[in-house]
Short mmCIF file of C-alpha atoms and ligand atoms in Angstrom, two decimals:
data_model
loop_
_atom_site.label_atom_id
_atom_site.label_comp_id
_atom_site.label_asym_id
_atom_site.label_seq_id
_atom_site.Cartn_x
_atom_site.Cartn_y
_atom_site.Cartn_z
CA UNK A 1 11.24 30.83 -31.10
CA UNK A 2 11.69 30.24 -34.92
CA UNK A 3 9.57 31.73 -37.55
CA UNK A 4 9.24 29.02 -39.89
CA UNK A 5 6.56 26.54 -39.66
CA UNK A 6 2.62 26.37 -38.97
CA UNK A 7 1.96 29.15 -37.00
CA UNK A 8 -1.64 27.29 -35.53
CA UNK A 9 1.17 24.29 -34.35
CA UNK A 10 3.58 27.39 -33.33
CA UNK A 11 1.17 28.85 -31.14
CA UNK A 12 -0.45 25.04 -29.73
CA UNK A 13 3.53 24.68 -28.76
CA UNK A 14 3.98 27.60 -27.41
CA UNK A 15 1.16 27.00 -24.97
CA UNK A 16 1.86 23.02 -24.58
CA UNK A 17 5.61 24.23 -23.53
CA UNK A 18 3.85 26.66 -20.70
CA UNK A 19 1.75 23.71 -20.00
CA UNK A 20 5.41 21.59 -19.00
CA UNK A 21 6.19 24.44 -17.00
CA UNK A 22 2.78 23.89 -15.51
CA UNK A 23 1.58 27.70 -17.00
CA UNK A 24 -1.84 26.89 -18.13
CA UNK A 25 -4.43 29.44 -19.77
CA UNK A 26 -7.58 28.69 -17.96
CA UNK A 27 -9.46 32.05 -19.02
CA UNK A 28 -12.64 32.28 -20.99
CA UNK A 29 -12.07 36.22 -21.09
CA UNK A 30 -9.45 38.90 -21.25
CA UNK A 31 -11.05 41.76 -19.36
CA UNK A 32 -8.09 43.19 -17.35
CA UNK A 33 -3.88 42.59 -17.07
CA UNK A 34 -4.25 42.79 -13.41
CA UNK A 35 -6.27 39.76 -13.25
CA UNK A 36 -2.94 38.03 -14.32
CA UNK A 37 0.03 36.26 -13.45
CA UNK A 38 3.42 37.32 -15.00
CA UNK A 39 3.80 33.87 -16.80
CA UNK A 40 -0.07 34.13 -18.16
CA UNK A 41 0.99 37.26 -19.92
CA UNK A 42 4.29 35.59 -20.95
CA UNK A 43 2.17 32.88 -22.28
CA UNK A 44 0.57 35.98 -24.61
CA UNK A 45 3.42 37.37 -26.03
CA UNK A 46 4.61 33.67 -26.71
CA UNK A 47 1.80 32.85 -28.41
CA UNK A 48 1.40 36.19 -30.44
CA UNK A 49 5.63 35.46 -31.68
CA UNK A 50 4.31 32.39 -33.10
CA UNK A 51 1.05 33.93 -35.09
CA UNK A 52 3.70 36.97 -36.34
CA UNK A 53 4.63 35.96 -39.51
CA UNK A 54 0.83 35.28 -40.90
CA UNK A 55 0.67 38.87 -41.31
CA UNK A 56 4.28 39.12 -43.52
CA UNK A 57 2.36 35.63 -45.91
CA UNK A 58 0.76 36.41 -49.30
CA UNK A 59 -2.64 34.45 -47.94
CA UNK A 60 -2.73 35.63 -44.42
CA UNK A 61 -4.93 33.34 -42.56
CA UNK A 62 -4.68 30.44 -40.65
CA UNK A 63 -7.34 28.45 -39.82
CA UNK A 64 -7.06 28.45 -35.85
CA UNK A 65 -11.06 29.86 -35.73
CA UNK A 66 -12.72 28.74 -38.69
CA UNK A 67 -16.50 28.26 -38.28
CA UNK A 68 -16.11 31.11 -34.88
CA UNK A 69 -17.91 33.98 -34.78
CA UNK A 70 -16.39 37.15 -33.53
CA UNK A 71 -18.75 40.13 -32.57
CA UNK A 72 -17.21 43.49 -32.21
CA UNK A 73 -19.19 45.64 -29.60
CA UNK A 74 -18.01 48.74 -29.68
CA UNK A 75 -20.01 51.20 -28.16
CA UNK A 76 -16.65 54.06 -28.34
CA UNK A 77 -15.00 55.40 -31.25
CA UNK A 78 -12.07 53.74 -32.32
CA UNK A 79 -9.73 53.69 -35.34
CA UNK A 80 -6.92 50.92 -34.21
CA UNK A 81 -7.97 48.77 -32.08
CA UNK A 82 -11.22 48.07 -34.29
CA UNK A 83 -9.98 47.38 -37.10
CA UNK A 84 -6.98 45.61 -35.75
CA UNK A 85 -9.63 42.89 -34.16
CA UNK A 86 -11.52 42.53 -37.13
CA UNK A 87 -8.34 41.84 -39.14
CA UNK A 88 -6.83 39.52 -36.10
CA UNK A 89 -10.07 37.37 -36.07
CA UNK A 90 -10.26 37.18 -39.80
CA UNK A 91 -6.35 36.35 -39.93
CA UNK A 92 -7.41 33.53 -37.48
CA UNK A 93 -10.36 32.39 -40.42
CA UNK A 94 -13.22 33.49 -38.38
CA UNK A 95 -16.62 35.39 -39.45
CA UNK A 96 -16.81 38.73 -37.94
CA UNK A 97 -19.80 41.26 -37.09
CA UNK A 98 -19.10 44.75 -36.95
CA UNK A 99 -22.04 45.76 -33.92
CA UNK A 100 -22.58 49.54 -34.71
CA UNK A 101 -24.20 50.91 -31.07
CA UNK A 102 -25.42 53.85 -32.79
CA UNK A 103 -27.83 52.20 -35.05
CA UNK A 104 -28.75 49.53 -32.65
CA UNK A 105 -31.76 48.65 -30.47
CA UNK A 106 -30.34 50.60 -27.45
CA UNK A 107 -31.23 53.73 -28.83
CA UNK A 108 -34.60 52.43 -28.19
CA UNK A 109 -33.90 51.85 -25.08
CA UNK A 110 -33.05 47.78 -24.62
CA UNK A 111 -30.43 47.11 -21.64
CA UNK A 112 -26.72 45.92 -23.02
CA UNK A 113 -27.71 42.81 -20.74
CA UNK A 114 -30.73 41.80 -23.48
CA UNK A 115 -28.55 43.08 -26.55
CA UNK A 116 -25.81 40.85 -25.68
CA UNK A 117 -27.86 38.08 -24.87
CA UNK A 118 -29.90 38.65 -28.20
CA UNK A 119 -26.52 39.12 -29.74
CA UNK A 120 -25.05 35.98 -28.16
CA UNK A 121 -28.38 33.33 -29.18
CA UNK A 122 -27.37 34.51 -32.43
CA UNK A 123 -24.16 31.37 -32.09
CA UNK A 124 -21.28 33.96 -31.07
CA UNK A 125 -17.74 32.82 -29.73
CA UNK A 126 -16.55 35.97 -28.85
CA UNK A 127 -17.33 39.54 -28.01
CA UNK A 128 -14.95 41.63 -28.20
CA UNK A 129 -16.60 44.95 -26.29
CA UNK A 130 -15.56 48.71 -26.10
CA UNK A 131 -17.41 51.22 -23.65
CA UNK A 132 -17.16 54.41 -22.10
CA UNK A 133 -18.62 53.01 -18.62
CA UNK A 134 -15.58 51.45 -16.74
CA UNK A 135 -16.34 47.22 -15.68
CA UNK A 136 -19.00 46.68 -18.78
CA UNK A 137 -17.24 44.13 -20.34
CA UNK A 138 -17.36 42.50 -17.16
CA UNK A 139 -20.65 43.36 -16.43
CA UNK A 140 -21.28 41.80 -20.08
CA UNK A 141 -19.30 38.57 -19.25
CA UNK A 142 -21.10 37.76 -16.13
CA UNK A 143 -24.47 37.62 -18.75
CA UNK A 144 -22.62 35.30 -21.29
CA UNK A 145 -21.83 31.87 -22.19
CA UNK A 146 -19.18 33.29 -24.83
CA UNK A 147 -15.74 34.31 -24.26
CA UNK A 148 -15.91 38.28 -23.93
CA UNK A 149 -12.36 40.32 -24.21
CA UNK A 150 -12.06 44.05 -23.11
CA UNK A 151 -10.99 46.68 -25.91
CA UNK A 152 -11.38 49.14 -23.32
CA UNK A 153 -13.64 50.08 -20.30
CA UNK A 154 -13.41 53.71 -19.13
CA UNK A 155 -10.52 54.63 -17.56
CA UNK A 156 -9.63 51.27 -16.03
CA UNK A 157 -8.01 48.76 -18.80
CA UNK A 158 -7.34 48.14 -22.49
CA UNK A 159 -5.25 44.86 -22.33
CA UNK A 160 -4.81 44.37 -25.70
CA UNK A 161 -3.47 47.81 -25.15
CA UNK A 162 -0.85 46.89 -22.74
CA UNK A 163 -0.28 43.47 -23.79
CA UNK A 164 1.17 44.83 -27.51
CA UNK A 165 2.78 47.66 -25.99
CA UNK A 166 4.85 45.36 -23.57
CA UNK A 167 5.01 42.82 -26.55
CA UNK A 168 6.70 45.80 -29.21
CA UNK A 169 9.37 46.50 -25.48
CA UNK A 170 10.31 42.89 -25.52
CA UNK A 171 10.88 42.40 -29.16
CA UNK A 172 12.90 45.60 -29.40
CA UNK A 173 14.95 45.80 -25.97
CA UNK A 174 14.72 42.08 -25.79
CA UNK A 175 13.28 41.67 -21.97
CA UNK A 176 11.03 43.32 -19.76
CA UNK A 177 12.77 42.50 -16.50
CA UNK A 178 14.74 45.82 -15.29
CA UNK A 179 13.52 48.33 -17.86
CA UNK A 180 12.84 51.65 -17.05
CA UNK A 181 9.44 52.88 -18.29
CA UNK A 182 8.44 56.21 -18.42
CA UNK A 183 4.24 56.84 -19.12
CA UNK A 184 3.72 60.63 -19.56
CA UNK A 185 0.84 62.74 -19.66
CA UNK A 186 -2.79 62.50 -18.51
CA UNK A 187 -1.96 59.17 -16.90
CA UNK A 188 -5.20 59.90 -14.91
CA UNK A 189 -7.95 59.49 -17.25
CA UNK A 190 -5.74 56.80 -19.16
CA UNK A 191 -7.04 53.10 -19.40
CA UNK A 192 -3.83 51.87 -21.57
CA UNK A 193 -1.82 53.86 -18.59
CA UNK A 194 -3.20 51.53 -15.69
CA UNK A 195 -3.22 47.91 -18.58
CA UNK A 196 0.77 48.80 -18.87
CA UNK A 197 1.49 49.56 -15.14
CA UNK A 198 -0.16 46.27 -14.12
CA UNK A 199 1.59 44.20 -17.21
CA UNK A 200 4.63 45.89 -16.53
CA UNK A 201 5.21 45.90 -12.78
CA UNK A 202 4.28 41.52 -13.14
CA UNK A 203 6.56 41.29 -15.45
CA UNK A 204 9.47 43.57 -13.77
CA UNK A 205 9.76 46.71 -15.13
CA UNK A 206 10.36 50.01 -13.25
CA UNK A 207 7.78 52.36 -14.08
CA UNK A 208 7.42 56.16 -13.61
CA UNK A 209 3.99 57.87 -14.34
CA UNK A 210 5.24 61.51 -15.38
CA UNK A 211 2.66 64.52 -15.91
CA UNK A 212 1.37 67.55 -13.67
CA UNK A 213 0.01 66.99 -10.44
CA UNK A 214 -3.44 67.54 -11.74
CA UNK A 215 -2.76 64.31 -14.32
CA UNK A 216 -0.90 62.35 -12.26
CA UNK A 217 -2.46 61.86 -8.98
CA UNK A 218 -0.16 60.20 -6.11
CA UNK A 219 -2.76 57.00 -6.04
CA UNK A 220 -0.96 55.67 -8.67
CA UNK A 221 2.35 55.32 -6.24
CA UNK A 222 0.08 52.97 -4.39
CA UNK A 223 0.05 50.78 -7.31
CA UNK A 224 3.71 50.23 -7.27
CA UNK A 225 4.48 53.25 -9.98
CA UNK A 226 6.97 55.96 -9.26
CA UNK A 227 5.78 59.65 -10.33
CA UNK A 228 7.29 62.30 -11.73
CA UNK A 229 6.20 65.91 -12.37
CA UNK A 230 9.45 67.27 -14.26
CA UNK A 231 10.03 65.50 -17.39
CA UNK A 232 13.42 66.84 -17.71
CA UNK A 233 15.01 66.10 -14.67
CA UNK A 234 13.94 62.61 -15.10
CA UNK A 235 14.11 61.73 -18.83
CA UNK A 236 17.60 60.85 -19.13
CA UNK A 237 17.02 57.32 -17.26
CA UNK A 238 14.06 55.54 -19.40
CA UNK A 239 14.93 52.86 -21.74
CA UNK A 240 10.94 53.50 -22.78
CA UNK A 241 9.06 56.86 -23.04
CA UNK A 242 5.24 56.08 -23.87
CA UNK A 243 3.09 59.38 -24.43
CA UNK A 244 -0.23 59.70 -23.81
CA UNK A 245 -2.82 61.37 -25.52
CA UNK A 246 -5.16 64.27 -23.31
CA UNK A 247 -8.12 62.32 -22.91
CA UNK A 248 -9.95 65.45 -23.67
CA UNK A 249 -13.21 63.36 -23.81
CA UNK A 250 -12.94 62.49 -20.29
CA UNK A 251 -11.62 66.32 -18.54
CA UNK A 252 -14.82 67.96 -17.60
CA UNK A 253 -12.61 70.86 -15.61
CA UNK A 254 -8.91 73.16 -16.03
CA UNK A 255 -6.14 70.61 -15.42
CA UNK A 256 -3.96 72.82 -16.83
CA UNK A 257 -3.34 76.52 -17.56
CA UNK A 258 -3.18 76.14 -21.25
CA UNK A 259 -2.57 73.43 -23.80
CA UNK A 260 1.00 75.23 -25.22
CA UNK A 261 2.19 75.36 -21.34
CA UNK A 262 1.42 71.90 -20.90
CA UNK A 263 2.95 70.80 -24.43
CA UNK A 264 5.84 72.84 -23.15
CA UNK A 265 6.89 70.68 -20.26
CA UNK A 266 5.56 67.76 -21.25
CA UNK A 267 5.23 67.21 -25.38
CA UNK A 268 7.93 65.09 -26.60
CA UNK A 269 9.88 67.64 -29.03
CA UNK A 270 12.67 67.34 -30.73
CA UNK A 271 14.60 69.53 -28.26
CA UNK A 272 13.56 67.08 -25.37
CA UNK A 273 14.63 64.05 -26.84
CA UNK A 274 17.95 64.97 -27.35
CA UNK A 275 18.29 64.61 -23.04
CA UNK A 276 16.79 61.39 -23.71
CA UNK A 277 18.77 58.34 -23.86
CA UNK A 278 20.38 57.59 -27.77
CA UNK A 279 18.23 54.14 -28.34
CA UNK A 280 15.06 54.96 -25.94
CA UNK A 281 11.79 53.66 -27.79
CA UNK A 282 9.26 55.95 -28.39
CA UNK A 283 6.07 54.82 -28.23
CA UNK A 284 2.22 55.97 -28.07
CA UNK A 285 -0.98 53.86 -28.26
CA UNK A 286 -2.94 56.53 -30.82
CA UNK A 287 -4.36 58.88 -31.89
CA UNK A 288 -1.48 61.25 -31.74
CA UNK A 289 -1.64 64.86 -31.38
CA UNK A 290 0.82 65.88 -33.68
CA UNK A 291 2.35 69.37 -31.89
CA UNK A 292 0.90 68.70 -28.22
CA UNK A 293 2.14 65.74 -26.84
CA UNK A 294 4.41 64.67 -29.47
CA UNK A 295 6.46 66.48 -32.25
CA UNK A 296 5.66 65.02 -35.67
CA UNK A 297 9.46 64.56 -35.94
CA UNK A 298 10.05 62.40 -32.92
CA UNK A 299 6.32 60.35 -34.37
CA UNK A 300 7.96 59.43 -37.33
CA UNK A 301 11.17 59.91 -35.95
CA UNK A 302 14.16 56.76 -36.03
CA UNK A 303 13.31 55.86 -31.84
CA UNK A 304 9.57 55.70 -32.82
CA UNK A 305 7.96 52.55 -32.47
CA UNK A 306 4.54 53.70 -33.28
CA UNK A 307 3.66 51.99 -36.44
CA UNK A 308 5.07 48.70 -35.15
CA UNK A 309 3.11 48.99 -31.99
CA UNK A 310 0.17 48.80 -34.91
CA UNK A 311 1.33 45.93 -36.37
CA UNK A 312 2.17 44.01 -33.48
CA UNK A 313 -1.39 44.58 -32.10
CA UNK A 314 -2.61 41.72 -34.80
CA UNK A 315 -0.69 39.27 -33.42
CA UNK A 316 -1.09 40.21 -29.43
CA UNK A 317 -4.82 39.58 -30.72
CA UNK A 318 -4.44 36.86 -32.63
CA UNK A 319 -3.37 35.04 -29.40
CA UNK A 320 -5.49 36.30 -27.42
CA UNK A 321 -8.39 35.17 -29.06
CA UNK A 322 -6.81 31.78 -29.72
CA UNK A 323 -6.11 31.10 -26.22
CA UNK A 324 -9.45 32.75 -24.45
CA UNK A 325 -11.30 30.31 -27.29
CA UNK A 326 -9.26 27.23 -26.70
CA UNK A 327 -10.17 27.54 -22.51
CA UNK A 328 -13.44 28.34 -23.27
CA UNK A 329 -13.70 24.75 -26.13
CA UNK A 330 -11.61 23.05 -22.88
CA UNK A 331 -13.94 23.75 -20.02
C1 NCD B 1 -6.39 54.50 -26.70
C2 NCD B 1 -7.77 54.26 -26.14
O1 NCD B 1 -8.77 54.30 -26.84
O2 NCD B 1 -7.81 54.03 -24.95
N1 NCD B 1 -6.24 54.29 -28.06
C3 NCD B 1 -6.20 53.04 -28.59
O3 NCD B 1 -6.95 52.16 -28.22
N2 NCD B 1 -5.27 52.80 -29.52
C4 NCD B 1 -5.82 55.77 -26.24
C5 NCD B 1 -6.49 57.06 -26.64
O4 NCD B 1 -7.64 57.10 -27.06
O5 NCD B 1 -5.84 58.09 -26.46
#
């Protein structure tokens, strides 16, 4: 796709061609990447290529959402994916809320189903909603007129997540089909671990879920993933190694004797990736734990992909919020 022109008429294309090919987005929300087919979530990553080069303009907005308003619920801490919202829906000219849970009515005890309501009869296109209880944002959906996108639920899915973590694999290895994925570490407690399985697995990818036992429970075979539990005997045959962070936040008991044994078998170090292939991408959604489950060489390392995992999170949003709001305007 070329990178000159109107990005809004870009991304209207992009969609109109999936539209030929009879690939239509009929969703008012994003809340999970199993809920879709392989050629809606090409239909993403097209659309995100064309809203790319806002970011790279001296004015970087487009007018795509002007007069929306975009509410960001976020009732879970969050550095990234925050910010990279509020920046996507501004890129897109829309008016955004920042919704801080901590200071907010439910610490007086109001239900999220009369918040969001509240929220909603305030004129809001889209919520985009963040919570530590796994199926609120679809919960929250089933209450709203509004389109509502998940920026995580628990341990089940952070689309956005998976969707600009597939979209940085295409742009760099050039397809998805046939690539051999590696996800390492606590793959159980991980929400971006399931969003990339299911994304990946539509899409053709070969994926192998790599931790201990404890971390990497055999369910996730059932799902269609390989599994792993020596890093080294495997490494050698991923085209992609995505680490995970120890979702300390969500271990309540010992899943491991200590955290230098498990950084031992299973950080990325320097010494590791040298069994790794030459050109494997490095990747890992944030916050990294410099020292546990990735050296701060291989981070900022020539494989790493980290920063423009960042970056290409504003466009992945971008289109989603463009496309959930043009079904929603549609219907
Ligand atoms: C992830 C999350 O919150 O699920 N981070 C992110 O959104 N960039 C992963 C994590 O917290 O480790």
């Amino acid at each position: 796709m070329s990178t000159t022109g109107d990005p809004v008429q870009k991304a209207k294309s992009a969609a109109a061609a999936s539209e030929r090919e009879s690939v239509v987005w009929p969703h008012r929300h994003l809340l999970a990447l199993e809920d879709l087919t392989a050629d809606e979530i090409r239909l993403i990553l097209d659309t995100a290529e064309a809203f790319e080069d806002v970011s790279t303009r001296s004015v970087k907005k487009v007018p795509a959402l002007r007069g929306r308003v975009v509410v960001n619920l976020f009732f879970e801490d969050s550095t990234r994916t925050k910010t990279s919202f509020v920046l996507a829906a501004q890129r897109l000219s829309a008016d955004v809320v920042d919704f801080s849970a901590k200071s907010s009515s439910l610490s007086k005890g109001e239900s999220i189903r009369d918040t969001v309501r509240n929220i909603e009869a305030m004129g809001v296109d889209l919520l985009i909603v963040r919570h530590h209880v796994a199926g609120t944002p679809h919960l929250i959906a089933r209450n709203v007129g509004c389109c509502v996108i998940n920026a995580g639920d628990g341990r089940h899915e952070h689309p956005t997540q998976g969707l600009l973590d597939i979209y940085t694999m295409r742009q760099v290895k050039g397809r998805i089909e046939g690539l051999e994925v590696a996800i390492v570490g606590d793959v159980a407690n991980s929400r971006v671990a399931r969003s990339n399985l299911h994304g990946l697995l539509k899409l053709g990818a070969e994926v192998t879920m790599v931790g201990p036992t404890t971390l990497v429970p055999r369910a996730f075979e059932k799902m269609g993933a390989r599994i792993a539990h020596d890093f080294d005997r495997v490494i050698e045959q991923f085209d992609v190694i995505n680490m995970l962070r120890i979702q300390r936040e969500r271990i309540s008991s010992n899943v491991f004797p200590s955290l230098q044994e498990y950084s031992r078998l299973f950080g990325l170090s320097a010494q590791r990736m040298k069994r790794a292939k030459p050109d494997v991408l490095v990747m890992h959604p944030g916050p990294i734990n410099r020292g546990i489950e990735m050296a701060a060489s291989v981070a900022d390392g020539a494989n790493s992909a980290v920063l423009r995992q960042v970056t290409n999170g504003l466009a992945v949003r971008m289109a989603v919020m463009f496309l959930c709001k043009q079904a929603a305007e549609g219907s």
